[in-house]
C-alpha atoms as one frame of an Amber mdcrd trajectory, in Angstrom:
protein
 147.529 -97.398   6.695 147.702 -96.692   3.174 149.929 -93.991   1.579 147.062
 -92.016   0.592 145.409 -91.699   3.898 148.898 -90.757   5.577 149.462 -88.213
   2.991 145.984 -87.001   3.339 146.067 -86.530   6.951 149.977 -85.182   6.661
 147.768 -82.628   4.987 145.416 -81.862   7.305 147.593 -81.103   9.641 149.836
 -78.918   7.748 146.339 -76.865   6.962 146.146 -76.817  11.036 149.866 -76.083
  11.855 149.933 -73.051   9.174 147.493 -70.795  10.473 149.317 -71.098  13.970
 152.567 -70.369  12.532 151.240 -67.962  10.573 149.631 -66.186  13.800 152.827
 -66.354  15.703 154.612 -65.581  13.110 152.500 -62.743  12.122 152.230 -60.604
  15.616 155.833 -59.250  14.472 155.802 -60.162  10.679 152.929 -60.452   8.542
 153.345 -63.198   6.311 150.336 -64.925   3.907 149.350 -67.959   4.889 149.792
 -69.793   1.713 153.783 -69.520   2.467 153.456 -72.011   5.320 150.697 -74.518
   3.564 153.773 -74.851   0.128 156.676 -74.874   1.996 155.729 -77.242   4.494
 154.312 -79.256   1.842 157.498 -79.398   0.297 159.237 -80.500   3.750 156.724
 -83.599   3.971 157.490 -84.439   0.202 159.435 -86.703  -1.841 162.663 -84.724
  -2.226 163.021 -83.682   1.584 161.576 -86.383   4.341 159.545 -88.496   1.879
 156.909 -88.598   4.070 153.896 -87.708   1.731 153.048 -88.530  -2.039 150.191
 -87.696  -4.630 147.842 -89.889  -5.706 144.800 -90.146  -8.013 142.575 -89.255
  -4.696 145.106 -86.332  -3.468 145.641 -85.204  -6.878 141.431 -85.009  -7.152
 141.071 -83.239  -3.978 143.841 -80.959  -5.004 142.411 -79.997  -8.352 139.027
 -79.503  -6.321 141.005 -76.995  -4.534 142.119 -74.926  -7.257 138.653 -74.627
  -8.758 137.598 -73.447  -5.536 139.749 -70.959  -5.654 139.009 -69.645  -8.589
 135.198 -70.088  -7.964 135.908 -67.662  -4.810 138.098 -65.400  -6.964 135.037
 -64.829  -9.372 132.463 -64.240  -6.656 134.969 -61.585  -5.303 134.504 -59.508
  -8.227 131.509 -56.656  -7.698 130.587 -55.666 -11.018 129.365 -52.081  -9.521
 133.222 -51.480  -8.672 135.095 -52.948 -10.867 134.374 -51.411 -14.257 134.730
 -47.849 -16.235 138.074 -46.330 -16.588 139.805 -49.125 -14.048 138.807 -51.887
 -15.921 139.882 -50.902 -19.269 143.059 -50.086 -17.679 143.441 -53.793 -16.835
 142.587 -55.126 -19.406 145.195 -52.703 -21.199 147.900 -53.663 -19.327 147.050
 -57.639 -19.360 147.381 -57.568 -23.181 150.199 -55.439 -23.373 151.938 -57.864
 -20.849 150.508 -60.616 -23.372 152.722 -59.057 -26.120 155.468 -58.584 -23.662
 155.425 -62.128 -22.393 154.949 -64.315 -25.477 157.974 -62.057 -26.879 160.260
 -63.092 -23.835 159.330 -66.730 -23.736 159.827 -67.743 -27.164 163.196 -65.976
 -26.860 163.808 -67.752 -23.702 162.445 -70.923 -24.512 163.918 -71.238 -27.827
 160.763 -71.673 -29.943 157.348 -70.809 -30.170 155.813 -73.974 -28.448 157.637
 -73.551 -25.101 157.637 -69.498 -25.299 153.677 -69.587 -25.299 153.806 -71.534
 -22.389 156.719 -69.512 -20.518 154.734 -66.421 -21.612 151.087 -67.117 -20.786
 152.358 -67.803 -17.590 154.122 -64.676 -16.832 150.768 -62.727 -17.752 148.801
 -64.485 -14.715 147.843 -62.708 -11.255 146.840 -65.262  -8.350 143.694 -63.132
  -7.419 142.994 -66.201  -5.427 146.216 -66.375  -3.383 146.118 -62.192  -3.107
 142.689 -61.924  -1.715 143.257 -63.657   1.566 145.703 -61.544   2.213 144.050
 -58.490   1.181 141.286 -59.544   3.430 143.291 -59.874   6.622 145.088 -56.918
   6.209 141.760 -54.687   5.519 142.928 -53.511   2.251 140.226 -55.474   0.134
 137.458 -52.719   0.685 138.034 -49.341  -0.469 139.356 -47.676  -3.281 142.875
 -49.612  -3.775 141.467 -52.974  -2.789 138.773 -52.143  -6.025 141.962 -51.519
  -8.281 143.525 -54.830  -6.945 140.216 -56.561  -8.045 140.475 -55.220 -11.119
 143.863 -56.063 -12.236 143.849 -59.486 -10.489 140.347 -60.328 -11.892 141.925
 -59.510 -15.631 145.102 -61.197 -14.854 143.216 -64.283 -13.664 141.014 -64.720
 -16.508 142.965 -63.374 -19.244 145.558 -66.232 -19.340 142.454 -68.721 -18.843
 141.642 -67.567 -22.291 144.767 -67.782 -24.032 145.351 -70.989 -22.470 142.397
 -72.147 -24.183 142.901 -70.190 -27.667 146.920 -70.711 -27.578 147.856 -74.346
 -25.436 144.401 -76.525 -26.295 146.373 -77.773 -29.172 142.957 -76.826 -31.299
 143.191 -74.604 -34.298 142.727 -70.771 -33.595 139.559 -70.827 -35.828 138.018
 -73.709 -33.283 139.338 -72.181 -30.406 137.559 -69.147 -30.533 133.962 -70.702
 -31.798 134.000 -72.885 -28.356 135.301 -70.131 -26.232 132.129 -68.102 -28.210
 129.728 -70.814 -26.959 131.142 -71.100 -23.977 130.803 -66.684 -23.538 127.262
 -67.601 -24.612 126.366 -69.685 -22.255 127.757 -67.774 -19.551 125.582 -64.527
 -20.829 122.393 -66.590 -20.889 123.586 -67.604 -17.393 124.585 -64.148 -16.546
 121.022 -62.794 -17.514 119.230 -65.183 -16.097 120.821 -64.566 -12.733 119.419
 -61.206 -12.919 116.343 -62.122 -13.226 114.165 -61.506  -9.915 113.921 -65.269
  -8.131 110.373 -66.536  -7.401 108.997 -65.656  -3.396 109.780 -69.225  -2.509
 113.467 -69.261  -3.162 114.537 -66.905  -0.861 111.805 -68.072   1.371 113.441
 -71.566   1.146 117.162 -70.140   1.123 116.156 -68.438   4.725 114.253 -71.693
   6.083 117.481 -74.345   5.153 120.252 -72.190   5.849 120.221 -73.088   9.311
 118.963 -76.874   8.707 120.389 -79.908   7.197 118.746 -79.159   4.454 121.143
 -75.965   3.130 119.533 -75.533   0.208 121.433 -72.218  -0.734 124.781 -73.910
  -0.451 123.955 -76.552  -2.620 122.319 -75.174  -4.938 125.803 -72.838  -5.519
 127.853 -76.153  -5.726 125.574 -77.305  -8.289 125.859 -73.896 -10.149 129.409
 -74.693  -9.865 129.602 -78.490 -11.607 126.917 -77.005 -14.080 129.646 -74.252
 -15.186 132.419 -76.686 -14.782 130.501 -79.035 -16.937 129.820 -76.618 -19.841
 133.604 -75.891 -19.837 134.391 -79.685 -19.776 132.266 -80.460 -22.363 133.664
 -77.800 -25.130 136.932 -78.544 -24.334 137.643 -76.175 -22.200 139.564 -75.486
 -18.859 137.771 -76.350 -16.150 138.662 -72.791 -14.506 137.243 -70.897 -16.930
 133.832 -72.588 -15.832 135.305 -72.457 -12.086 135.466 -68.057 -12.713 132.095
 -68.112 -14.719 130.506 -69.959 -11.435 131.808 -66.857  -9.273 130.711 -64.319
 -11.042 127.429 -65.829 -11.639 126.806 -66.951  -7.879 127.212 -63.368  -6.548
 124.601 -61.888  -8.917 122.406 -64.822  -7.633 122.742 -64.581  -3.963 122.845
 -60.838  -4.307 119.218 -60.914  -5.765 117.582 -63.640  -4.259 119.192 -63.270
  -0.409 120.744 -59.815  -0.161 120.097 -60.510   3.599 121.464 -64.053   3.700
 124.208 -63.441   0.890 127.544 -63.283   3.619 126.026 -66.078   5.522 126.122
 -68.327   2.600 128.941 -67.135   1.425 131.067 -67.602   4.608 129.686 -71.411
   4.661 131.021 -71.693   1.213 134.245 -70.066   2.180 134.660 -72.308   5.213
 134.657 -75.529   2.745 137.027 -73.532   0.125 139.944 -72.199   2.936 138.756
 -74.571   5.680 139.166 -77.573   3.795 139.827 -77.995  -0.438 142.196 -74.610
  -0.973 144.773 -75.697   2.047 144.945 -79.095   0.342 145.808 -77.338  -2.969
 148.607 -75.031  -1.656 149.949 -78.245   0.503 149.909 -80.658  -2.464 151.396
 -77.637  -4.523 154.598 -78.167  -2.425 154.586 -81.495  -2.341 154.710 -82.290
  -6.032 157.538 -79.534  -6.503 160.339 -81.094  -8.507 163.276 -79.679  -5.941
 165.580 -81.974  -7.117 164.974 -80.820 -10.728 165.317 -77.801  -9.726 168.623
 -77.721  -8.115 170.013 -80.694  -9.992 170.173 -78.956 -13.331 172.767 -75.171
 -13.452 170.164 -73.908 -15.961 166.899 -74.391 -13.949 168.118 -73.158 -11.252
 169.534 -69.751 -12.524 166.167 -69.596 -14.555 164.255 -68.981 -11.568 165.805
 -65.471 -10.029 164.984 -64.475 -14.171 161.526 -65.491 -14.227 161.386 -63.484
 -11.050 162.133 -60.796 -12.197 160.099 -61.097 -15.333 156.692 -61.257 -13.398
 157.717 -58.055 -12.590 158.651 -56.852 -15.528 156.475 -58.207 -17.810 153.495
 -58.247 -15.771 154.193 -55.779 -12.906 155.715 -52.674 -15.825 152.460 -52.515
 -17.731 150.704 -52.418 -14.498 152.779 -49.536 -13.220 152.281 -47.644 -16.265
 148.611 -48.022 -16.623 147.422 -48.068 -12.940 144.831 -45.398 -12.349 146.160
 -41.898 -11.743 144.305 -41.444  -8.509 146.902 -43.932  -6.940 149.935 -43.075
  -5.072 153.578 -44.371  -5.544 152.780 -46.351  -2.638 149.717 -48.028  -3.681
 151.001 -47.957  -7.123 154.359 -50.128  -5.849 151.540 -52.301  -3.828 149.523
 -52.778  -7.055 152.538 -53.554  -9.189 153.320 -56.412  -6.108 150.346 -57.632
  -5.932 149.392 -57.857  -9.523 152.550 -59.738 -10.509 151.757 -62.543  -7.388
 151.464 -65.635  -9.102 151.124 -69.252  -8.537 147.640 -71.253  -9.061 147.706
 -70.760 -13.196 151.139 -71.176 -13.328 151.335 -74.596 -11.695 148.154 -75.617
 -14.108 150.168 -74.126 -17.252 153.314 -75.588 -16.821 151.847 -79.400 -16.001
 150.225 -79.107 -19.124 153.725 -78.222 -20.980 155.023 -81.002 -19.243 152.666
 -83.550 -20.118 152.851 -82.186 -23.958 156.475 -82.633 -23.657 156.549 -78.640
 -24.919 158.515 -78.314 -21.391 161.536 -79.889 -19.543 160.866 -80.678 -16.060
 163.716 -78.652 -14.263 162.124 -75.714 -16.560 159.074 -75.788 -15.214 160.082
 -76.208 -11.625 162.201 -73.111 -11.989 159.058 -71.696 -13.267 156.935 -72.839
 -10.335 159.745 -72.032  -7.678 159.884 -68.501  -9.412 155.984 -68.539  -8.886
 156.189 -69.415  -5.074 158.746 -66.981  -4.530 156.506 -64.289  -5.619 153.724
 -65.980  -3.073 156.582 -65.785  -0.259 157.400 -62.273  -0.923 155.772 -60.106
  -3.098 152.224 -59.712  -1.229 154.563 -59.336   2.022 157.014 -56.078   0.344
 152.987 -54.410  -0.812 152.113 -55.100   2.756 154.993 -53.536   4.009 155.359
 -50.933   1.416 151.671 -49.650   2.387 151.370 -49.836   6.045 151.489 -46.630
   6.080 148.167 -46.277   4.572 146.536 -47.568   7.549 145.405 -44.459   8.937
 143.946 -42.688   5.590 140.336 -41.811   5.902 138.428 -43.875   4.280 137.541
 -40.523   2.129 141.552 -40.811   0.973 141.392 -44.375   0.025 137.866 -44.743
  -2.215 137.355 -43.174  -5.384 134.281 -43.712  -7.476 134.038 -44.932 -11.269
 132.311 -44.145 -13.977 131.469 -45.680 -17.233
């Protein structure tokens, strides 16, 4: 059997074991499923049993993974929630992170070219990685699962565009005309999603979605490669498309197939976490540089400081600007949750890498830091609020206004 096939069904059988482990594991100790998908990933890999490596097919289906995630982190976001005072809070405290992050890293990194990378990085929330967890543990709806939304959804996209205004190697001038063609596009999108459909779409959505023919889920993947095309094609990231295709799907669904809207969404969502996202997290682990990582003094002690700085530089603005309707325990959860991050920093620091703008042991300190705050941060907000189980719903939901 070739490499590739072993390492693909190494893979699938990781995304099988985890959930298990996680369910075990969970009845006394609630810990996110992603935790088991990297770290047995990095067990299988080169630099522990050797058992599993990356190809051009693995690394495809793993990229394919990612922009599902992101796809299902933008159809997450409901625009009647998330939005007034909230959102401007976000987006407050995702630029003043910006500022606080871009500061650090070109102190850290020694120069300008590395410190945007170091610092974009530390701005990013992995929505995508947070919202399974939110899900399982019942926090997503209600009042603090809307503020989580919020903050993710802006620390999710915000680096997205930086990355393509401060790492596409373009000049700023450029930069921002494409990523204003590209906002274009997605408002002509976005308007023409709200548009009422003609009878015989949802007519046809209703007929297929039991059939072969699943019309409505293919017509959202090709929604999605539409998006991902636009992006491609101005020389974008393929993520910001990814985000763009989630936030246009759910006005879609919403207004064609209000009725049929979860059904097609939980077929889409069993492709994404049945099948592309597991192989993301899994590949994510094996393609960590551990030997760069503890080979080199520097790396290594790099990645308890860039630790703490997703705290500090993402998690203190957050803590400062979070809505004043939230606790000190939701507040603490927020700041957790909001400073999770993986998915943008594994696509930030490859680039650096392959620009040479990064050492290797750098960036795996960077990336361990990154996985650390996957292992433990959404666990400490899960523990830190379990004592909000038992609010009323009254206690926990707030409404917004513009």
């Amino acid at each position: 059997m070739s490499q590739a096939g072993t390492t693909l069904i190494l893979i699938m059988a990781i995304a099988v074991l985890a959930p298990l482990l996680a369910y075990g594991v969970g009845r006394r100790l609630p810990v996110p499923l992603v935790i088991f998908e990297i770290l047995l990933g990095i067990l299988v890999g080169p630099d522990v049993l050797d058992w599993a490596r990356t190809d051009a097919l693995i690394d495809g289906l793993s990229q394919l993974g990612l922009t599902m995630l992101i796809f299902l982190a933008g159809y997450e976001i409901e625009f009647g929630k998330v939005r007034g005072d909230t959102l401007r809070r976000s987006v407050r405290a995702w630029l003043l992170a910006l500022v606080l992050g871009l500061a650090v890293g070109v102190l850290l990194g020694g120069g300008y070219t590395k410190g945007v990378f170091i610092g974009v990085a530390l701005t990013s929330t992995a929505l995508g990685t947070v919202l399974p967890v939110l899900r399982d543990s019942g926090d997503l709806q209600g009042r603090f699962g809307t503020v989580v939304m919020a903050f993710g959804a802006v620390g999710e996209f915000g680096p997205i565009i930086a990355m393509a205004l401060l790492l596409s190697g373009r000049g700023a001038a450029e930069s921002t005309v494409l990523l204003a063609l590209f906002a274009a596009l997605t408002a002509g999108a976005l308007f023409w999603a709200l548009r009422p459909r003609p009878p015989w779409f949802s007519r046809i959505i209703a007929k297929t979605l039991h059939t072969s023919g699943q019309f409505a889920v293919r017509f959202v993947f090709l929604l999605i490669a539409l998006m991902l095309g636009a992006a491609q094609a101005l020389g974008l990231d393929i993520l910001l498309g990814a985000f763009a295709a989630g936030l246009i799907t759910r006005l879609v669904l919403t207004g064609a197939a209000p009725e049929s809207g979860p059904q097609i969404l939980e077929k889409i969502e069993g492709v994404g976490f049945g099948f592309l996202v597991p192989v993301f997290f899994v590949v994510t682990g094996i393609e960590f540089d551990l030997a760069s990582l503890l080979d080199g003094g520097r790396s290594l002690l790099l990645l308890p400081v860039f630790l703490l700085l997703f705290l500090v530089v993402r998690g203190g603005p957050i803590w400062f600007l979070a809505p004043r309707d939230l606790d000190r325990r939701d507040r603490r959860g927020l700041v957790l949750y909001g400073s999770t991050a993986l998915p943008l920093v594994v696509a930030i620091t490859t680039i650096g890498v392959d620009d040479k703008a990064m050492a290797a042991g750098e960036a795996a300190a960077l990336v361990g830091a990154a996985m650390v705050s996957v292992l433990v941060f959404p666990l400490v907000a899960l523990k830190s609020r379990s004592g909000a189980k038992g609010l009323p719903s009254e206690q926990i939901s707030g409404s917004e206004s513009w």
